[in-house]
Coordinates of C-alpha atoms and ligand atoms in Angstrom, one line a residue:
M22 CA -1.8 14.6 -20.0
A23 CA -2.4 16.6 -16.9
M24 CA 0.1 19.5 -16.4
W25 CA 1.1 18.8 -12.8
Q26 CA 4.9 18.7 -12.7
K27 CA 4.9 17.4 -16.3
E28 CA 8.7 18.1 -16.7
I29 CA 9.5 15.8 -13.8
E30 CA 6.9 13.1 -14.6
T31 CA 8.1 12.7 -18.2
M32 CA 11.8 13.2 -17.6
P33 CA 13.9 11.0 -19.9
R34 CA 15.3 7.9 -18.2
E35 CA 19.0 9.0 -18.4
E36 CA 18.1 12.3 -16.7
I37 CA 16.2 10.5 -14.0
K38 CA 19.3 8.4 -13.4
K39 CA 21.5 11.5 -13.3
L40 CA 19.2 13.2 -10.8
Q41 CA 19.0 10.1 -8.6
S42 CA 22.8 9.8 -8.6
E43 CA 23.2 13.4 -7.4
R44 CA 20.6 13.0 -4.8
L45 CA 21.9 9.7 -3.6
V46 CA 25.4 11.1 -3.1
W47 CA 23.9 14.0 -1.2
Q48 CA 21.8 11.8 1.0
V49 CA 24.5 9.3 1.8
K50 CA 26.9 12.1 2.9
R51 CA 24.4 13.8 5.2
M52 CA 23.2 10.5 6.7
Y53 CA 26.7 9.5 7.4
E54 CA 27.2 12.7 9.3
N55 CA 23.9 12.7 11.1
V56 CA 22.5 9.2 11.6
E57 CA 24.6 7.1 14.0
L58 CA 23.2 3.7 13.0
F59 CA 23.9 4.4 9.3
R60 CA 27.4 5.5 10.0
R61 CA 28.1 2.4 12.0
R62 CA 26.8 0.1 9.3
M63 CA 28.9 1.9 6.6
D64 CA 32.0 1.6 8.9
E65 CA 31.3 -2.1 9.4
K66 CA 31.4 -2.5 5.6
G67 CA 34.5 -0.3 5.3
L68 CA 32.5 2.2 3.2
K69 CA 33.0 5.9 3.1
P70 CA 30.4 8.3 1.6
S71 CA 32.9 9.1 -1.2
D72 CA 32.7 5.5 -2.3
I73 CA 29.2 6.2 -3.5
T74 CA 29.3 8.2 -6.7
S75 CA 26.1 7.1 -8.6
V76 CA 23.0 4.9 -8.4
D77 CA 25.1 2.0 -9.7
D78 CA 26.7 2.0 -6.3
L79 CA 23.4 1.4 -4.5
P80 CA 23.9 -2.3 -4.1
K81 CA 27.0 -1.7 -2.0
L82 CA 25.0 0.2 0.7
P83 CA 23.7 -1.6 3.8
F84 CA 20.0 -2.5 4.1
S85 CA 17.7 -1.0 6.8
Y86 CA 14.9 -2.8 8.6
K87 CA 11.7 -2.1 10.5
Q88 CA 13.5 -3.4 13.6
D89 CA 15.9 -0.4 13.3
L90 CA 13.0 1.9 13.9
R91 CA 12.0 0.0 17.0
D92 CA 15.6 -0.1 18.3
W93 CA 16.0 3.7 17.9
Y94 CA 12.5 4.6 19.0
P95 CA 11.3 7.3 18.9
Y96 CA 13.7 9.9 17.2
G97 CA 17.0 8.1 17.0
L98 CA 17.1 7.8 13.2
F99 CA 16.1 11.4 12.4
A100 CA 18.7 13.2 10.3
V101 CA 17.8 16.7 11.5
P102 CA 17.3 18.1 15.0
T103 CA 13.7 17.8 16.2
H104 CA 13.3 21.6 16.0
D105 CA 13.2 21.2 12.2
I106 CA 10.6 18.4 12.4
V107 CA 7.1 19.8 11.8
R108 CA 5.1 16.6 12.1
V109 CA 5.4 13.1 13.2
H110 CA 3.3 10.0 12.2
A111 CA 3.4 6.6 13.6
S112 CA 2.2 3.1 12.9
S113 CA 1.7 0.3 15.3
G114 CA 2.5 -3.1 13.8
T115 CA 0.8 -6.2 15.1
T116 CA 3.7 -6.8 17.4
G117 CA 5.8 -4.6 19.6
K118 CA 6.4 -0.9 19.8
K119 CA 5.1 1.7 17.5
I120 CA 7.4 3.0 14.9
V121 CA 7.7 6.8 14.6
V122 CA 8.6 8.9 11.5
G123 CA 9.2 12.6 11.2
Y124 CA 8.9 15.2 8.4
T125 CA 10.4 18.6 7.8
E126 CA 8.4 21.3 6.1
K127 CA 9.9 20.4 2.8
D128 CA 9.2 16.7 3.4
I129 CA 5.5 17.5 3.8
K130 CA 5.6 19.6 0.6
D131 CA 7.2 16.8 -1.4
W132 CA 4.6 14.4 0.0
D133 CA 1.8 16.6 -1.0
D134 CA 3.3 16.8 -4.5
C135 CA 3.4 13.0 -4.8
V136 CA -0.3 12.7 -4.0
A137 CA -1.2 15.8 -6.1
R138 CA 0.6 14.3 -9.1
M139 CA -1.7 11.3 -8.9
M140 CA -4.9 13.3 -8.4
T141 CA -4.1 15.5 -11.4
A142 CA -3.4 12.4 -13.5
L143 CA -6.9 11.2 -12.6
G144 CA -8.4 14.5 -13.8
L145 CA -9.1 16.0 -10.4
G146 CA -8.7 19.7 -9.7
K147 CA -10.1 22.8 -8.3
D148 CA -13.7 21.9 -9.1
D149 CA -13.6 18.6 -7.2
F150 CA -14.8 17.7 -3.8
V151 CA -12.4 15.1 -2.3
Q152 CA -13.8 13.1 0.6
V153 CA -11.0 11.8 2.7
S154 CA -12.2 8.7 4.6
Y155 CA -8.8 7.3 5.5
G156 CA -8.2 7.6 9.3
Y157 CA -6.8 11.0 10.4
G158 CA -4.2 10.9 13.2
L159 CA -0.9 9.1 13.5
F160 CA -1.9 6.9 10.5
T161 CA -0.5 8.6 7.3
G162 CA -3.6 7.9 5.2
G163 CA -5.9 10.8 6.2
L164 CA -3.4 13.7 6.3
G165 CA -1.5 12.3 3.3
A166 CA -4.6 12.3 1.0
H167 CA -5.7 15.6 2.6
G168 CA -2.3 17.3 1.7
G169 CA -2.5 16.1 -1.9
A170 CA -6.1 17.3 -2.4
T171 CA -5.3 20.7 -0.8
A172 CA -2.3 21.0 -3.2
I173 CA -4.5 20.6 -6.3
G174 CA -6.9 23.2 -4.9
A175 CA -9.8 20.8 -4.5
T176 CA -12.3 21.2 -1.8
V177 CA -11.4 18.7 0.9
I178 CA -14.0 17.0 3.0
P179 CA -12.0 15.7 5.9
M180 CA -14.2 12.9 7.2
S181 CA -11.7 10.4 8.6
S182 CA -13.0 6.8 8.8
G183 CA -16.0 5.4 10.5
N184 CA -19.6 6.5 11.0
T185 CA -20.6 4.9 7.7
H186 CA -24.1 6.2 7.3
N187 CA -22.9 9.7 7.9
Q188 CA -20.2 9.2 5.3
I189 CA -22.8 8.3 2.7
Q190 CA -25.1 11.2 3.6
T191 CA -22.1 13.5 3.3
M192 CA -21.2 12.1 -0.1
V193 CA -24.7 12.7 -1.3
D194 CA -25.3 16.1 0.3
F195 CA -21.9 17.7 -0.3
G196 CA -21.5 16.2 -3.8
S197 CA -18.3 14.4 -3.3
T198 CA -16.6 13.7 -6.6
A199 CA -13.6 11.7 -5.3
L200 CA -13.2 9.3 -2.4
C201 CA -10.1 8.3 -0.6
C202 CA -10.2 5.3 1.7
T203 CA -9.1 1.6 2.0
P204 CA -10.5 -0.7 -0.7
S205 CA -12.3 -2.8 1.9
Y206 CA -13.9 0.3 3.3
A207 CA -14.9 1.5 -0.2
L208 CA -16.7 -1.8 -0.7
Y209 CA -18.5 -1.4 2.6
L210 CA -19.5 2.2 1.7
G211 CA -20.8 0.9 -1.6
E212 CA -22.9 -1.8 0.1
S213 CA -24.2 0.7 2.6
A214 CA -25.1 3.2 -0.2
E215 CA -27.1 0.4 -1.8
E216 CA -28.9 -0.4 1.4
L217 CA -29.8 3.2 1.9
G218 CA -31.0 3.3 -1.7
V219 CA -28.9 6.3 -2.7
T220 CA -26.4 4.8 -5.1
D221 CA -27.9 6.8 -8.0
K222 CA -27.4 10.0 -6.0
L223 CA -23.7 9.6 -5.8
Q224 CA -21.5 11.9 -8.0
L225 CA -18.2 10.1 -7.5
K226 CA -15.8 10.0 -10.4
A227 CA -12.6 8.6 -8.9
G228 CA -11.6 6.6 -5.9
I229 CA -8.0 6.6 -4.5
F230 CA -7.7 3.4 -2.6
G231 CA -4.7 1.7 -0.9
A232 CA -3.1 0.8 2.3
E233 CA -3.8 -2.9 1.9
P234 CA -3.6 -5.5 -0.9
W235 CA -6.5 -5.8 -3.3
T236 CA -7.1 -7.6 -6.5
E237 CA -8.3 -6.6 -9.9
D238 CA -11.7 -8.2 -9.3
M239 CA -12.1 -6.3 -6.1
R240 CA -11.4 -3.2 -8.2
H241 CA -14.3 -4.1 -10.5
A242 CA -16.6 -4.9 -7.6
I243 CA -15.9 -1.4 -6.1
E244 CA -16.3 0.4 -9.4
D245 CA -19.6 -1.4 -9.9
K246 CA -21.0 -0.5 -6.5
L247 CA -19.9 3.1 -6.3
G248 CA -20.0 4.1 -10.0
L249 CA -16.5 5.5 -10.1
K250 CA -13.1 4.5 -11.4
A251 CA -11.0 2.9 -8.7
Y252 CA -7.2 3.7 -8.6
D253 CA -4.5 2.1 -6.5
I254 CA -2.2 4.1 -4.3
Y255 CA 0.8 2.6 -2.4
G256 CA 2.9 3.8 0.3
L257 CA 4.3 3.1 3.8
S258 CA 4.9 5.3 6.8
E259 CA 8.6 4.5 6.9
I260 CA 9.1 5.9 3.4
M261 CA 6.6 8.7 3.5
G262 CA 3.0 7.6 3.6
P263 CA 0.5 7.2 0.7
G264 CA 1.8 8.4 -2.7
V265 CA 5.2 6.7 -2.9
A266 CA 3.7 5.0 -6.0
C267 CA 0.4 5.9 -7.7
E268 CA -1.7 4.7 -10.6
C269 CA -2.2 7.0 -13.6
E270 CA -5.3 7.2 -15.8
Y271 CA -4.4 3.8 -17.4
Q272 CA -4.8 1.8 -14.1
A273 CA -1.9 -0.4 -15.2
G274 CA 0.6 -0.4 -12.3
M275 CA 1.7 2.3 -10.0
H276 CA 4.4 4.9 -11.0
V277 CA 7.0 5.1 -8.3
W278 CA 8.1 8.8 -8.1
E279 CA 11.7 8.1 -8.9
D280 CA 12.9 11.7 -8.4
M281 CA 12.3 11.0 -4.7
F282 CA 12.5 7.3 -4.2
I283 CA 14.7 4.6 -5.8
P284 CA 13.0 1.2 -5.9
E285 CA 14.8 -2.1 -6.1
I286 CA 13.6 -5.7 -6.1
I287 CA 15.7 -8.2 -4.2
D288 CA 15.8 -11.8 -3.4
P289 CA 14.5 -11.7 0.2
D290 CA 16.7 -14.6 1.2
T291 CA 20.1 -13.6 -0.3
G292 CA 19.6 -9.8 -0.6
E293 CA 20.7 -10.0 -4.2
V294 CA 19.2 -7.4 -6.6
L295 CA 16.9 -9.0 -9.2
P296 CA 16.3 -7.7 -12.7
Y297 CA 13.2 -5.6 -13.5
G298 CA 10.2 -7.9 -14.1
E299 CA 11.2 -10.5 -11.5
Q300 CA 9.2 -11.0 -8.3
G301 CA 10.9 -10.3 -5.0
E302 CA 11.0 -8.0 -2.0
L303 CA 10.6 -4.3 -2.7
V304 CA 13.3 -2.1 -1.3
F305 CA 13.3 1.7 -1.2
T306 CA 15.9 4.5 -0.8
T307 CA 14.6 8.0 -0.1
I308 CA 16.8 10.5 -1.9
T309 CA 15.0 13.8 -1.0
K310 CA 13.7 13.2 2.5
E311 CA 15.4 15.4 5.1
G312 CA 13.8 14.5 8.4
F313 CA 13.7 10.8 8.4
P314 CA 15.6 9.4 5.4
L315 CA 16.2 5.6 4.8
I316 CA 18.7 3.8 2.6
R317 CA 17.7 0.5 1.1
Y318 CA 14.7 -0.1 3.4
R319 CA 13.3 -3.6 3.3
T320 CA 9.5 -3.2 2.9
R321 CA 8.7 -6.9 3.1
D322 CA 6.2 -6.3 0.3
I323 CA 6.4 -8.9 -2.5
C324 CA 6.2 -7.2 -5.8
Q325 CA 7.5 -6.7 -9.4
L326 CA 8.7 -3.6 -11.2
I327 CA 7.6 -3.0 -14.7
A328 CA 10.3 -1.2 -16.8
E329 CA 8.2 -1.0 -20.1
P330 CA 7.0 2.6 -20.9
C331 CA 3.5 3.4 -19.8
K332 CA 0.9 4.7 -22.4
C333 CA 0.5 7.9 -20.3
G334 CA 3.9 9.1 -21.2
R335 CA 5.2 9.2 -17.7
T336 CA 8.7 7.8 -17.6
H337 CA 8.8 6.8 -13.9
I338 CA 8.9 3.0 -13.4
R339 CA 5.8 1.2 -12.4
M340 CA 5.3 -1.4 -9.6
K341 CA 2.6 -4.1 -9.9
K342 CA 0.1 -4.5 -7.1
P343 CA 2.0 -6.0 -4.2
C344 CA 0.9 -9.6 -4.0
G345 CA 1.4 -9.8 -0.3
R346 CA 4.0 -9.3 2.4
S347 CA 6.7 -11.8 3.2
D348 CA 5.7 -11.5 6.8
D349 CA 1.9 -12.0 6.0
M350 CA 2.7 -15.3 4.3
L351 CA 1.0 -18.1 6.2
I352 CA 2.7 -21.5 6.4
I353 CA -0.1 -24.0 6.6
R354 CA 0.8 -27.6 6.9
G355 CA 4.2 -26.7 5.5
V356 CA 2.7 -24.9 2.4
N357 CA 3.3 -21.2 1.8
V358 CA -0.1 -19.4 1.4
F359 CA -0.6 -15.8 0.6
P360 CA -4.0 -14.3 1.5
S361 CA -4.1 -12.6 -1.9
Q362 CA -4.0 -16.0 -3.7
I363 CA -7.2 -16.9 -1.8
E364 CA -8.8 -13.6 -2.7
E365 CA -8.0 -14.2 -6.4
V366 CA -9.7 -17.6 -6.3
L367 CA -12.8 -16.2 -4.5
M368 CA -13.2 -13.3 -6.7
S369 CA -13.1 -15.5 -9.8
I370 CA -16.2 -17.3 -8.6
G371 CA -18.6 -14.4 -9.7
G372 CA -22.0 -13.3 -8.4
D373 CA -22.9 -16.0 -5.9
I374 CA -20.4 -14.8 -3.3
T375 CA -19.3 -11.4 -2.1
P376 CA -15.7 -10.1 -1.8
N377 CA -16.1 -10.4 2.0
Y378 CA -14.1 -13.2 3.4
Q379 CA -12.0 -14.3 6.4
I380 CA -9.3 -16.9 6.7
V381 CA -9.0 -18.7 10.0
V382 CA -6.0 -20.9 10.9
D383 CA -5.7 -22.9 14.0
R384 CA -3.8 -25.9 15.3
V385 CA -5.6 -28.9 16.7
N386 CA -3.7 -32.1 17.7
N387 CA -0.5 -30.7 16.1
T388 CA -2.2 -30.3 12.8
D389 CA -3.1 -27.0 11.2
T390 CA -6.7 -26.3 10.5
F391 CA -7.5 -24.0 7.6
D392 CA -11.0 -22.5 7.2
V393 CA -12.1 -19.9 4.7
N394 CA -15.4 -18.1 5.5
V395 CA -17.0 -16.4 2.5
E396 CA -20.2 -14.4 2.5
M397 CA -22.7 -15.6 -0.1
S398 CA -24.8 -13.1 -2.0
E399 CA -28.4 -12.3 -1.1
S400 CA -29.6 -14.2 -4.2
L401 CA -27.7 -17.4 -3.3
F402 CA -28.9 -17.1 0.4
A403 CA -32.4 -17.3 -0.9
D404 CA -31.6 -20.4 -2.9
D405 CA -31.6 -24.1 -1.7
V406 CA -29.1 -25.8 0.5
K407 CA -28.0 -28.1 -2.3
S408 CA -26.7 -25.3 -4.5
I409 CA -24.8 -23.8 -1.5
E410 CA -23.1 -27.1 -0.8
K411 CA -22.2 -27.5 -4.5
L412 CA -20.6 -24.1 -4.5
E413 CA -18.6 -24.8 -1.4
K414 CA -17.3 -27.9 -3.0
S415 CA -16.3 -26.1 -6.2
I416 CA -14.5 -23.3 -4.2
T417 CA -12.6 -26.0 -2.2
Q418 CA -11.5 -27.7 -5.4
K419 CA -10.3 -24.4 -6.9
L420 CA -8.4 -23.4 -3.8
R421 CA -6.8 -26.9 -3.8
D422 CA -5.7 -26.4 -7.4
V423 CA -4.1 -23.1 -6.7
L424 CA -2.6 -23.6 -3.2
G425 CA -1.9 -27.3 -3.2
I426 CA -3.7 -27.9 0.1
G427 CA -7.3 -28.3 1.2
A428 CA -9.3 -25.7 3.0
N429 CA -12.7 -26.0 4.7
V430 CA -14.8 -23.5 2.8
H431 CA -17.9 -22.2 4.6
L432 CA -20.4 -20.0 2.8
V433 CA -21.8 -17.7 5.5
N434 CA -24.8 -15.5 5.6
P435 CA -24.7 -12.1 3.9
K436 CA -23.3 -9.3 6.1
S437 CA -22.1 -11.7 8.8
I438 CA -18.4 -11.0 8.5
Q439 CA -17.4 -7.9 10.4
R440 CA -16.7 -4.9 8.1
S441 CA -13.6 -2.7 8.5
E442 CA -13.4 1.0 8.3
G443 CA -9.6 0.9 7.8
K444 CA -7.4 -1.9 6.8
A445 CA -9.4 -5.2 6.6
K446 CA -8.5 -8.1 8.9
R447 CA -8.5 -11.0 6.5
V448 CA -6.6 -13.5 8.5
I449 CA -7.2 -14.8 12.0
D450 CA -4.2 -17.0 13.0
N451 CA -5.0 -18.6 16.3
R452 CA -1.8 -20.6 16.3
K453 CA 0.1 -17.6 17.5
L454 CA -2.0 -17.2 20.7
Ligands
DLL11 O1 -0.8 2.1 4.7 C1 0.1 4.2 3.8 C2 -1.0 4.3 2.9 C3 -2.2 5.0 3.3 C4 -0.9 3.8 1.6 C5 -3.2 5.2 2.4 C6 -2.0 4.0 0.7 C7 -3.1 4.7 1.1 P1 1.4 1.8 6.7 O2 0.3 1.8 7.6 O3 2.8 2.0 7.2 O4 1.2 2.9 5.6 O5 1.4 0.4 5.9 C8 2.2 0.1 4.8 O6 0.6 -1.3 3.7 O7 4.1 -1.9 3.4 C9 2.0 -2.5 2.3 O8 2.2 -3.8 2.9 C10 0.6 -2.1 2.6 N1 0.1 -1.3 1.4 C11 0.0 0.1 1.3 N2 -0.5 0.4 0.1 C12 -0.8 -0.7 -0.5 C13 -1.4 -1.0 -1.8 C14 0.1 3.0 4.7 N3 -1.8 -0.1 -2.6 C15 2.0 -1.2 4.2 N4 -1.5 -2.3 -2.1 C16 2.8 -1.5 3.0 C17 -1.1 -3.3 -1.3 C18 -0.4 -1.8 0.3 N5 -0.6 -3.1 -0.1

């Protein structure tokens, strides 16, 4: 196993628990003193910081929500004066105001460590050329990956996203050995490399892809196109950015760095904590963050935690790929539909279609319409109309089996769905307009 922070990464479970308890007690005390909203919520529950003595007390603590960040915009939830904040990031949701997060110098160092642990696990180091094609700027992807790659001593190629042909040219000319971007952009880069006829000139070994949900089949499609191993990285601005959880060399779930974050899975309706292995909403508590700490933050990501030990020897708990967000869930004709369920069905079809798809929902005469547009492959495109119709029918049937409702499936021409350079826009819900 790689040597990066080995002592922390393989710490026995009892020791992790002890460390978490100490850090939680510290965090609750300082937040009570410095964050007005947290103090108010504790007071409402009749709780004092001294009531929290170990991680077992975590369920007593109040939840926090994305709305809190909007209500206290921009700096109202920081736990240190702004003169100690060395950087801010922000994310703009689909609705309403931006949310703003802040980091102290130590917070940035911890963040770099999280990403560096992953890169080391994948065998990356000083000899590697890491092309960072996540967006730089207020989005955490670019600078997050950049910090990790710098910490391992790799040569960083800070591309940011966009300008796809230039990305490929750079990959070839500069000999990039690792690529960091969203999975949908990775696929697009793979397609473009094929078009330019340079796939065999790529020297990529590893891809670090995240920021949006993606399936196992999507992983294989990307690995195929770019000739690398594709690894999943998870994170959110509110908790830190990329690197809250990362896959190791076994690609079998993402280790949550539990010396810094305590994950819980709860029932999103009742708030009750669920046992490991059950599916529910992922909740995080940051126990080392100084600038912008959060207690029991409701991510809205639907996920499962895996308590079984990992083959790599790391002891930190793993999370499965999030299967969607509770707020991304579509309710179509009364049925709950997650975009990831649709992706799974589409990706099980095989070579006749591509992983590029878009879901369009609308309401006509008080009834929801549900269309799924999927790009066919070049080979099917060249085929006859009959086989296209047959495939549409078969996809419709498979979707009905999984979702319980009917969709209108349209196989559309290759390359006709708009590509994304960041997070893909899979759903167009015109009902909200
Ligand atoms: O997307 C941070 C990030 C950047 C993660 C680069 C990984 C790589 P936000 O823009 O705040 O932060 O969006 C966070 O994106 O709550 C999830 O719903 C989703 N998400 C992030 N990573 C994954 C992943 C960044 N690996 C939101 N799989 C989160 C599925 C993911 N969903």
